Coordinates of C-alpha atoms in Angstrom, one line a residue:
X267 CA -99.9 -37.8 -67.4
X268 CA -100.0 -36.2 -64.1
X269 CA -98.5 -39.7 -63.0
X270 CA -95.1 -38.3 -64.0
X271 CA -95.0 -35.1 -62.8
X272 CA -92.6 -34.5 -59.2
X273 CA -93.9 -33.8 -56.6
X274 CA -92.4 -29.9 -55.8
X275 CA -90.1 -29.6 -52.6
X276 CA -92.1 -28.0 -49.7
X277 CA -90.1 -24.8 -48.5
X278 CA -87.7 -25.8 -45.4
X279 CA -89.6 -23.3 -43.1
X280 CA -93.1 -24.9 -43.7
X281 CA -91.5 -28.3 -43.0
X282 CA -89.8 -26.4 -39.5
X283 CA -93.0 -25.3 -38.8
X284 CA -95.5 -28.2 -39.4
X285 CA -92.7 -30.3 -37.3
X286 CA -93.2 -27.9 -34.3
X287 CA -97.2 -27.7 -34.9
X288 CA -98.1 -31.2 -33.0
X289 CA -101.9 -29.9 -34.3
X290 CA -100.8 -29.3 -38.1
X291 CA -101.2 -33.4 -38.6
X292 CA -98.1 -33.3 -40.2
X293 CA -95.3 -33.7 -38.0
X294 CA -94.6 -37.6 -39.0
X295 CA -95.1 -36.1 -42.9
X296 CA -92.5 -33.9 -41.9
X297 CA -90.1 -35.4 -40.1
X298 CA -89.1 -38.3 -42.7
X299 CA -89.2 -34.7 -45.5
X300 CA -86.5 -33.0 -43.2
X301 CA -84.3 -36.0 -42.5
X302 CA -84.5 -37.2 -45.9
X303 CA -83.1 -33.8 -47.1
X304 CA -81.1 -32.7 -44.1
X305 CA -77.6 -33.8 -45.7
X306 CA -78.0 -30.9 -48.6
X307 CA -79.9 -27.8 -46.9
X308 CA -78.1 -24.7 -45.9
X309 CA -76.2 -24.8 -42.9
X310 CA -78.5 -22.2 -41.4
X311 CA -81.5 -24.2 -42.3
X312 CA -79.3 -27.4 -41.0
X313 CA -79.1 -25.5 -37.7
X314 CA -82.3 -24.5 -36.8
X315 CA -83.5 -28.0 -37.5
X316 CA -81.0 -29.4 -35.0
X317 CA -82.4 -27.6 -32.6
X318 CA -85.9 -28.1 -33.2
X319 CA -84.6 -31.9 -32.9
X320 CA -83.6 -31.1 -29.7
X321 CA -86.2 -30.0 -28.1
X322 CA -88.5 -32.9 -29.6
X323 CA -89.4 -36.5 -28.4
X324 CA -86.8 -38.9 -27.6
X325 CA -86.5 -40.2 -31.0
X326 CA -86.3 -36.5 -32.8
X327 CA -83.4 -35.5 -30.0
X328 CA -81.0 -39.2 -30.4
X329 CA -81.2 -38.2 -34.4
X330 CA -80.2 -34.7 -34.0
X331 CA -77.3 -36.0 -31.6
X332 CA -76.4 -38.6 -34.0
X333 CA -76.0 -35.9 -36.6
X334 CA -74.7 -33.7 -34.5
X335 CA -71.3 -36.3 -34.1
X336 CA -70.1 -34.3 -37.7
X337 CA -72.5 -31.1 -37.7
X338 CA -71.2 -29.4 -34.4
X339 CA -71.2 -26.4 -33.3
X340 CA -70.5 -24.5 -30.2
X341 CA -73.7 -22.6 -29.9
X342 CA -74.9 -26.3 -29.2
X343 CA -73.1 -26.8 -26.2
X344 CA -75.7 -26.4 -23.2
X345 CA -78.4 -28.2 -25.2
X346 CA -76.3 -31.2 -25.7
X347 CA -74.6 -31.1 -21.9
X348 CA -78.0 -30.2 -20.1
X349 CA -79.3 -33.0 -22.1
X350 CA -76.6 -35.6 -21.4
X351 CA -76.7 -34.9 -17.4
X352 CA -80.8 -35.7 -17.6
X353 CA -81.2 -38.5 -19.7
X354 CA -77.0 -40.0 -19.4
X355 CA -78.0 -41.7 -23.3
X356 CA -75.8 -43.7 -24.8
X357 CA -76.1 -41.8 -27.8
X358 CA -76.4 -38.2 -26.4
X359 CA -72.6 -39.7 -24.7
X360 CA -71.0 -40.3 -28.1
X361 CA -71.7 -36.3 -28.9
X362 CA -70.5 -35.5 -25.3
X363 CA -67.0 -37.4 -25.7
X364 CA -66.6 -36.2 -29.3
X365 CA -67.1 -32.5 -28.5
X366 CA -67.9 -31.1 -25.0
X367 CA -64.7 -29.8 -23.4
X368 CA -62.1 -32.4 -21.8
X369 CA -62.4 -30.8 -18.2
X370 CA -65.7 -31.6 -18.6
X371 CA -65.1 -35.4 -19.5
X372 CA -62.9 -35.6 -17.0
X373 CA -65.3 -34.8 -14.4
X374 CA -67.6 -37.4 -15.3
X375 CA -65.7 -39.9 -16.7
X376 CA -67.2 -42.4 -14.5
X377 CA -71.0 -41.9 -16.3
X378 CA -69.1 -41.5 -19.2
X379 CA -67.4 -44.6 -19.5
X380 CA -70.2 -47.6 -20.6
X381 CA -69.7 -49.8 -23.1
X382 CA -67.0 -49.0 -25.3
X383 CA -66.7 -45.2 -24.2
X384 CA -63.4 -45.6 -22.1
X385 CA -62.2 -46.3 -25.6
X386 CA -63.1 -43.2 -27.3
X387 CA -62.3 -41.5 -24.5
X388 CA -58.7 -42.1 -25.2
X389 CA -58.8 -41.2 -28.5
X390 CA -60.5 -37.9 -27.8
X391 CA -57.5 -36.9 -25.9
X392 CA -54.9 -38.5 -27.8
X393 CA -56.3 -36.5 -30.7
X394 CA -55.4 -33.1 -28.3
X395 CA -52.1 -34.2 -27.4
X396 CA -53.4 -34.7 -23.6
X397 CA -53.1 -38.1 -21.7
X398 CA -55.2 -39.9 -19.3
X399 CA -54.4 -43.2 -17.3
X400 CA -55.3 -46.4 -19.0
X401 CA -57.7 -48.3 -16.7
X402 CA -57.3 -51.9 -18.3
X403 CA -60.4 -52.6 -16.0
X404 CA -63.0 -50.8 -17.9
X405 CA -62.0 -52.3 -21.5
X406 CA -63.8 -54.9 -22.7
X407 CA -62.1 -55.4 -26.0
X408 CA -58.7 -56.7 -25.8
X409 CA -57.3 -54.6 -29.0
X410 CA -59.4 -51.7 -27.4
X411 CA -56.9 -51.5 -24.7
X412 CA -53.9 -52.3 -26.6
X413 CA -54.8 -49.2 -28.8
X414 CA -55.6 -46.9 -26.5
X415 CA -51.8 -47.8 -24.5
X416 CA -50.5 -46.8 -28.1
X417 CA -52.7 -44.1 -27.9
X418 CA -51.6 -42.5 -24.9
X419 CA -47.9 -43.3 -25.6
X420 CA -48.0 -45.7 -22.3
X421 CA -45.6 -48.9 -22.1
X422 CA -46.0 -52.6 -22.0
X423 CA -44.4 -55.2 -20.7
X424 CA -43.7 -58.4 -22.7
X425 CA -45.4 -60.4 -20.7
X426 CA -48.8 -58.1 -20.5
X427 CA -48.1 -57.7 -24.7
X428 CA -48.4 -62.0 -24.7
X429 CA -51.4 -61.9 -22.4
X430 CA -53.2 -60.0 -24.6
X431 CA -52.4 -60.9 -27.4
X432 CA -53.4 -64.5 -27.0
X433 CA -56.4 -63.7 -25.1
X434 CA -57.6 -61.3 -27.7
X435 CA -57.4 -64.6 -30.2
X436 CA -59.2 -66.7 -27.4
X437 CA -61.9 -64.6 -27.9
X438 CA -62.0 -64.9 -31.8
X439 CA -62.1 -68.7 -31.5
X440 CA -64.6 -69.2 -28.7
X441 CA -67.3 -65.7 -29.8
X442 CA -67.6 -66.0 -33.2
X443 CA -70.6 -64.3 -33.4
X444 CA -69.1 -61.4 -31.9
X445 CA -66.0 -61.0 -34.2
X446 CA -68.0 -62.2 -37.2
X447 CA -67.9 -58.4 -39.0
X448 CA -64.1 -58.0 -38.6
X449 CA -62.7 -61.0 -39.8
X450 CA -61.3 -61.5 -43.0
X451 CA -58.8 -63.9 -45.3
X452 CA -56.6 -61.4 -47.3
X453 CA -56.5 -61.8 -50.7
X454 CA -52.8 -62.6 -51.1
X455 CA -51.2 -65.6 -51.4
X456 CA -49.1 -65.8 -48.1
X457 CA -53.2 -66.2 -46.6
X458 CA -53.9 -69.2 -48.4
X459 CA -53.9 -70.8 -45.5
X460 CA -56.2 -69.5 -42.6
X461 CA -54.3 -69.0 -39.6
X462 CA -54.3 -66.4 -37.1
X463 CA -53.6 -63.7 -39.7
X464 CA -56.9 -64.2 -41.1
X465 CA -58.3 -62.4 -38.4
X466 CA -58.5 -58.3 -38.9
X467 CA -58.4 -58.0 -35.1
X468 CA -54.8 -59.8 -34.9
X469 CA -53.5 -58.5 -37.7
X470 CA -54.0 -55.1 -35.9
X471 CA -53.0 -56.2 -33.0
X472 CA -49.6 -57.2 -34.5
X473 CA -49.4 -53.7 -36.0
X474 CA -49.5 -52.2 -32.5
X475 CA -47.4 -54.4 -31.2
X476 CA -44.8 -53.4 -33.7
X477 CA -45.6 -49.6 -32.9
X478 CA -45.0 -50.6 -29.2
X479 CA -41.5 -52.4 -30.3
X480 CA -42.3 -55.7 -28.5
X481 CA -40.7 -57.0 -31.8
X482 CA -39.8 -60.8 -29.2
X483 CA -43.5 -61.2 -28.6
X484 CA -43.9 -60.8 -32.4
X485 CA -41.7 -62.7 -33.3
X486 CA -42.6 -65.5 -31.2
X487 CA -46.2 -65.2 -32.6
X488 CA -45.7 -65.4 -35.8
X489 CA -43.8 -68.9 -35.2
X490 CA -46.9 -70.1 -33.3
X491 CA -49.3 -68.8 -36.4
X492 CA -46.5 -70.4 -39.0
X493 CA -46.9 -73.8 -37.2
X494 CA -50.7 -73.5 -36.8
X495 CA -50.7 -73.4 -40.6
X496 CA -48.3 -76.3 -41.2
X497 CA -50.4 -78.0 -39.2
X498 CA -53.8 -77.0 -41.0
X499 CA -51.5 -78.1 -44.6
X500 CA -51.0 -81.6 -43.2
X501 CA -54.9 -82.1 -42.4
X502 CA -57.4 -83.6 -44.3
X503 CA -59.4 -80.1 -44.5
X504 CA -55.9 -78.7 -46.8
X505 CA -57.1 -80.5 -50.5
X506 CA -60.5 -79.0 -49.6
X507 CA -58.8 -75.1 -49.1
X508 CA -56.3 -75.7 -51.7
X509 CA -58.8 -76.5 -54.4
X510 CA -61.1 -73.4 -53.0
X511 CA -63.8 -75.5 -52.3
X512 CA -65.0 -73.6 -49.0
X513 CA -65.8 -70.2 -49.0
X514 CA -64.6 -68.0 -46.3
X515 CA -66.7 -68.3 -43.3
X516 CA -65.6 -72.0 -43.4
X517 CA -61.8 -71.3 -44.0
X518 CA -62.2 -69.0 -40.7
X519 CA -64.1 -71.7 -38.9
X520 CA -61.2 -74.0 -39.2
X521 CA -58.6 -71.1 -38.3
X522 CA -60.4 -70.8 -35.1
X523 CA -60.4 -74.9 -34.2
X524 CA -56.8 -75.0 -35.0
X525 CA -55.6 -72.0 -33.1
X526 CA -57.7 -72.9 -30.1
X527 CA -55.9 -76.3 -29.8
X528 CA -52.7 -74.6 -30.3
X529 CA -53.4 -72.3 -27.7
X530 CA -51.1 -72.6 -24.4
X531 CA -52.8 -73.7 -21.4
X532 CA -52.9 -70.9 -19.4
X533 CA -54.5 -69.0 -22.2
X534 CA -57.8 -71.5 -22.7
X535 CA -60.8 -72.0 -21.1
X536 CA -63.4 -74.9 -20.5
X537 CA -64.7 -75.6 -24.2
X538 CA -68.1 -74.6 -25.4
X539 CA -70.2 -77.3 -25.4
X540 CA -70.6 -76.6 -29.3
X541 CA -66.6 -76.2 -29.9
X542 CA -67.0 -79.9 -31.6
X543 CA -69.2 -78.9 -34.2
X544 CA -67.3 -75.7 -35.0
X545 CA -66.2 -77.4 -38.2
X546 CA -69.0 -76.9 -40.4
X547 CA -70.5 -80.4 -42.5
X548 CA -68.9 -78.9 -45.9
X549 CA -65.9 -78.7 -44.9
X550 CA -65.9 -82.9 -44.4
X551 CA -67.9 -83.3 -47.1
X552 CA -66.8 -81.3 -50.2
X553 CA -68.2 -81.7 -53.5
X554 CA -65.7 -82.5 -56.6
X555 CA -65.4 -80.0 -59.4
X556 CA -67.2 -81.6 -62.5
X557 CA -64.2 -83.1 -64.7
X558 CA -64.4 -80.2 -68.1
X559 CA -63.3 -82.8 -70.4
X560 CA -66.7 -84.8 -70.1
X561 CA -68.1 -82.1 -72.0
X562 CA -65.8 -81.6 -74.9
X563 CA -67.2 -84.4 -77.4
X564 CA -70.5 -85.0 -78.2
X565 CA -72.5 -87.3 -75.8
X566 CA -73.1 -90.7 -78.0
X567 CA -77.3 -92.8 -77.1
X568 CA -75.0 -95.6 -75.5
X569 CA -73.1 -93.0 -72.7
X570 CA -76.3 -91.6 -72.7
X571 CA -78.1 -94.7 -71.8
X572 CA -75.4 -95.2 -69.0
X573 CA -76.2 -91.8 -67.8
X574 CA -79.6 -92.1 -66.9
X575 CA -78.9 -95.7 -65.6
X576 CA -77.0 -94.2 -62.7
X577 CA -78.7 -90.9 -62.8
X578 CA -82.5 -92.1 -63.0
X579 CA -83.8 -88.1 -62.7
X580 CA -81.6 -87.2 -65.6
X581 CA -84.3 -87.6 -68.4
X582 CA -87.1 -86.2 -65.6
X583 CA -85.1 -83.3 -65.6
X584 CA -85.4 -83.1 -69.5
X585 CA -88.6 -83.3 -70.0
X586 CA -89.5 -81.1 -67.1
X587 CA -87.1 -78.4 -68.8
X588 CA -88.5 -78.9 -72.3
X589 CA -85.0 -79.9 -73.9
X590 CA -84.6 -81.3 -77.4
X591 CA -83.6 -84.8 -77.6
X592 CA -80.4 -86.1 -75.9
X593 CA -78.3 -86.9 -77.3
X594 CA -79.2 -83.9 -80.4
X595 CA -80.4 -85.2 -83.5
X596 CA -79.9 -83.5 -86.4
X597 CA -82.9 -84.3 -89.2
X598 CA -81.6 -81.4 -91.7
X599 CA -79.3 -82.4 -94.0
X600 CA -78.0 -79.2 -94.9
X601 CA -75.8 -76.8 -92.5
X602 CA -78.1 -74.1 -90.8
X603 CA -77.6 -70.8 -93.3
X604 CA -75.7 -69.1 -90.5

């Protein structure tokens, strides 16, 4: 019976202070305890264990920073800044941008800005009302910098607006691997057919746009996207998406082929060598829904017969699955009493 007892919460403090005893032999023991039940302890117990975290390995101190990204608080300041300027983490960053004063960011903007930082950056200060210039040289992300223009309430011309735009759906058709978690085919009939609007990404990007009021450039994309489609409609891959036959990593892959062909000139580069096989082998070779009405009469020996003649597993498959005889035969000559 003792198998089904709980085990009984050890007190928060004896957790603190095995984690801080590198002798007690329980440190790993308690670590996984306190993380496990960080999210519903007192906020003063939450505290003290932050900055135990902080003063830990490098492991214990990126958690604490991580949870730190919703848990802040001022007192933490000169931990997390002292930190940052030592170690200049990536993750020890994300706390610095979300919290440390903007002066501050400003100052070391350059260290700052790595990977997608510049990005957040903006945010951070469009979220205080304060602007920055947007350096189009450290994005990486083509709707990164379009937001962050909207963002910082900064213009566009029409032709940088196009640029973008069509470069930001280069990107989708050639790295699919790195725009594989945003993409998407709305549930709504206008998306039947997989376009450039069955992207996420574009489909923001439009929204911006439209924030921006470069309503021509808009416009002018959705014509491109509206022939794109007709185009995909008159293809022999159209039967295969109207019958829903491919699922949708398969409706994007052929969204990406057919935009990338449609794509201006200036706009595309040299091919991947792979661009050819883009089109995955199902979508050539789709397999036909089994006809319903085959199974609404009984199945007489003579179709039967014909059955296995072209189907030579078929009666394999029977025996192997233990089935009554095929077609049924009834011995009992009275109804079942149910």
């Amino acid at each position: 019976m003792d198998d089904f007892v709980i085990k009984r919460n050890t007190p928060v403090a004896r957790l603190i202070k095995d984690f801080r005893n590198k002798r007690s032999r329980k440190v790993i023991e308690s670590r996984k305890e306190i993380q496990r039940r960080f999210a519903y302890l007192d906020w003063r117990d939450q505290k003290k264990i932050l900055t135990v975290f902080l003063d830990s390995c490098k492991t214990d101190w990126q958690w604490a920073c991580g949870k730190l990204l919703y848990y802040w608080d001022d007192s933490f300041l000169p931990k997390v800044q002292s930190l940052w300027e030592f170690t200049h983490d990536i993750k020890c960053s994300w706390t610095v941008i979300r919290h440390l004063p903007l002066d501050y960011i400003v100052d070391h903007l350059k260290e700052l800005s790595v990977g997608r930082n510049y990005y957040f950056i903006c945010k951070r200060f469009a979220s205080e009302g304060k602007t920055i210039p947007v350096d189009k040289a450290r994005f990486s992300s083509h709707l990164d910098y379009l937001t962050a223009l909207w963002l910082m309430e900064q213009p566009i011309t029409e032709e940088e607006a196009t640029d973008t735009l069509y470069g930001l759906i280069r990107t989708i058709c050639i790295d699919s691997i790195t725009t594989l978690r945003q993409e998407s085919i709305p549930y709504h009939p206008r998306y039947l057919v997989p376009g450039a609007l069955s992207f996420n990404q574009v489909t923001d990007a439009i929204n911006i746009l439209m924030h921006m009021e470069q309503f021509r450039v808009v416009d002018l994309f959705l014509e491109w996207n509206d022939a794109i489609c007709e185009a995909i409609t008159h293809s022999p891959y159209y039967a295969a998406i109207r019958d829903g036959h491919l699922d949708k990593e398969e409706r994007l892959t052929i969204a990406r082929r057919f935009c990338y062909n449609a794509l201006p000139a200036k706009y595309k580069t040299s091919s991947p060598a792979n661009f050819e096989d883009l089109l995955l082998p199902q979508v050539t070779y789709c397999i036909a829904p089994i006809d319903p009405t085959i199974l609404e009469d009984p199945v007489d020996k003579e179709t039967y017969e014909e059955f296995k003649n072209e189907c030579p597993s078929l009666e394999h498959l029977i025996d192997e699955l233990d089935l009554p005889p095929f077609p049924a035969i009834n011995d009992s000559p009275d109804p079942p009493p149910f």
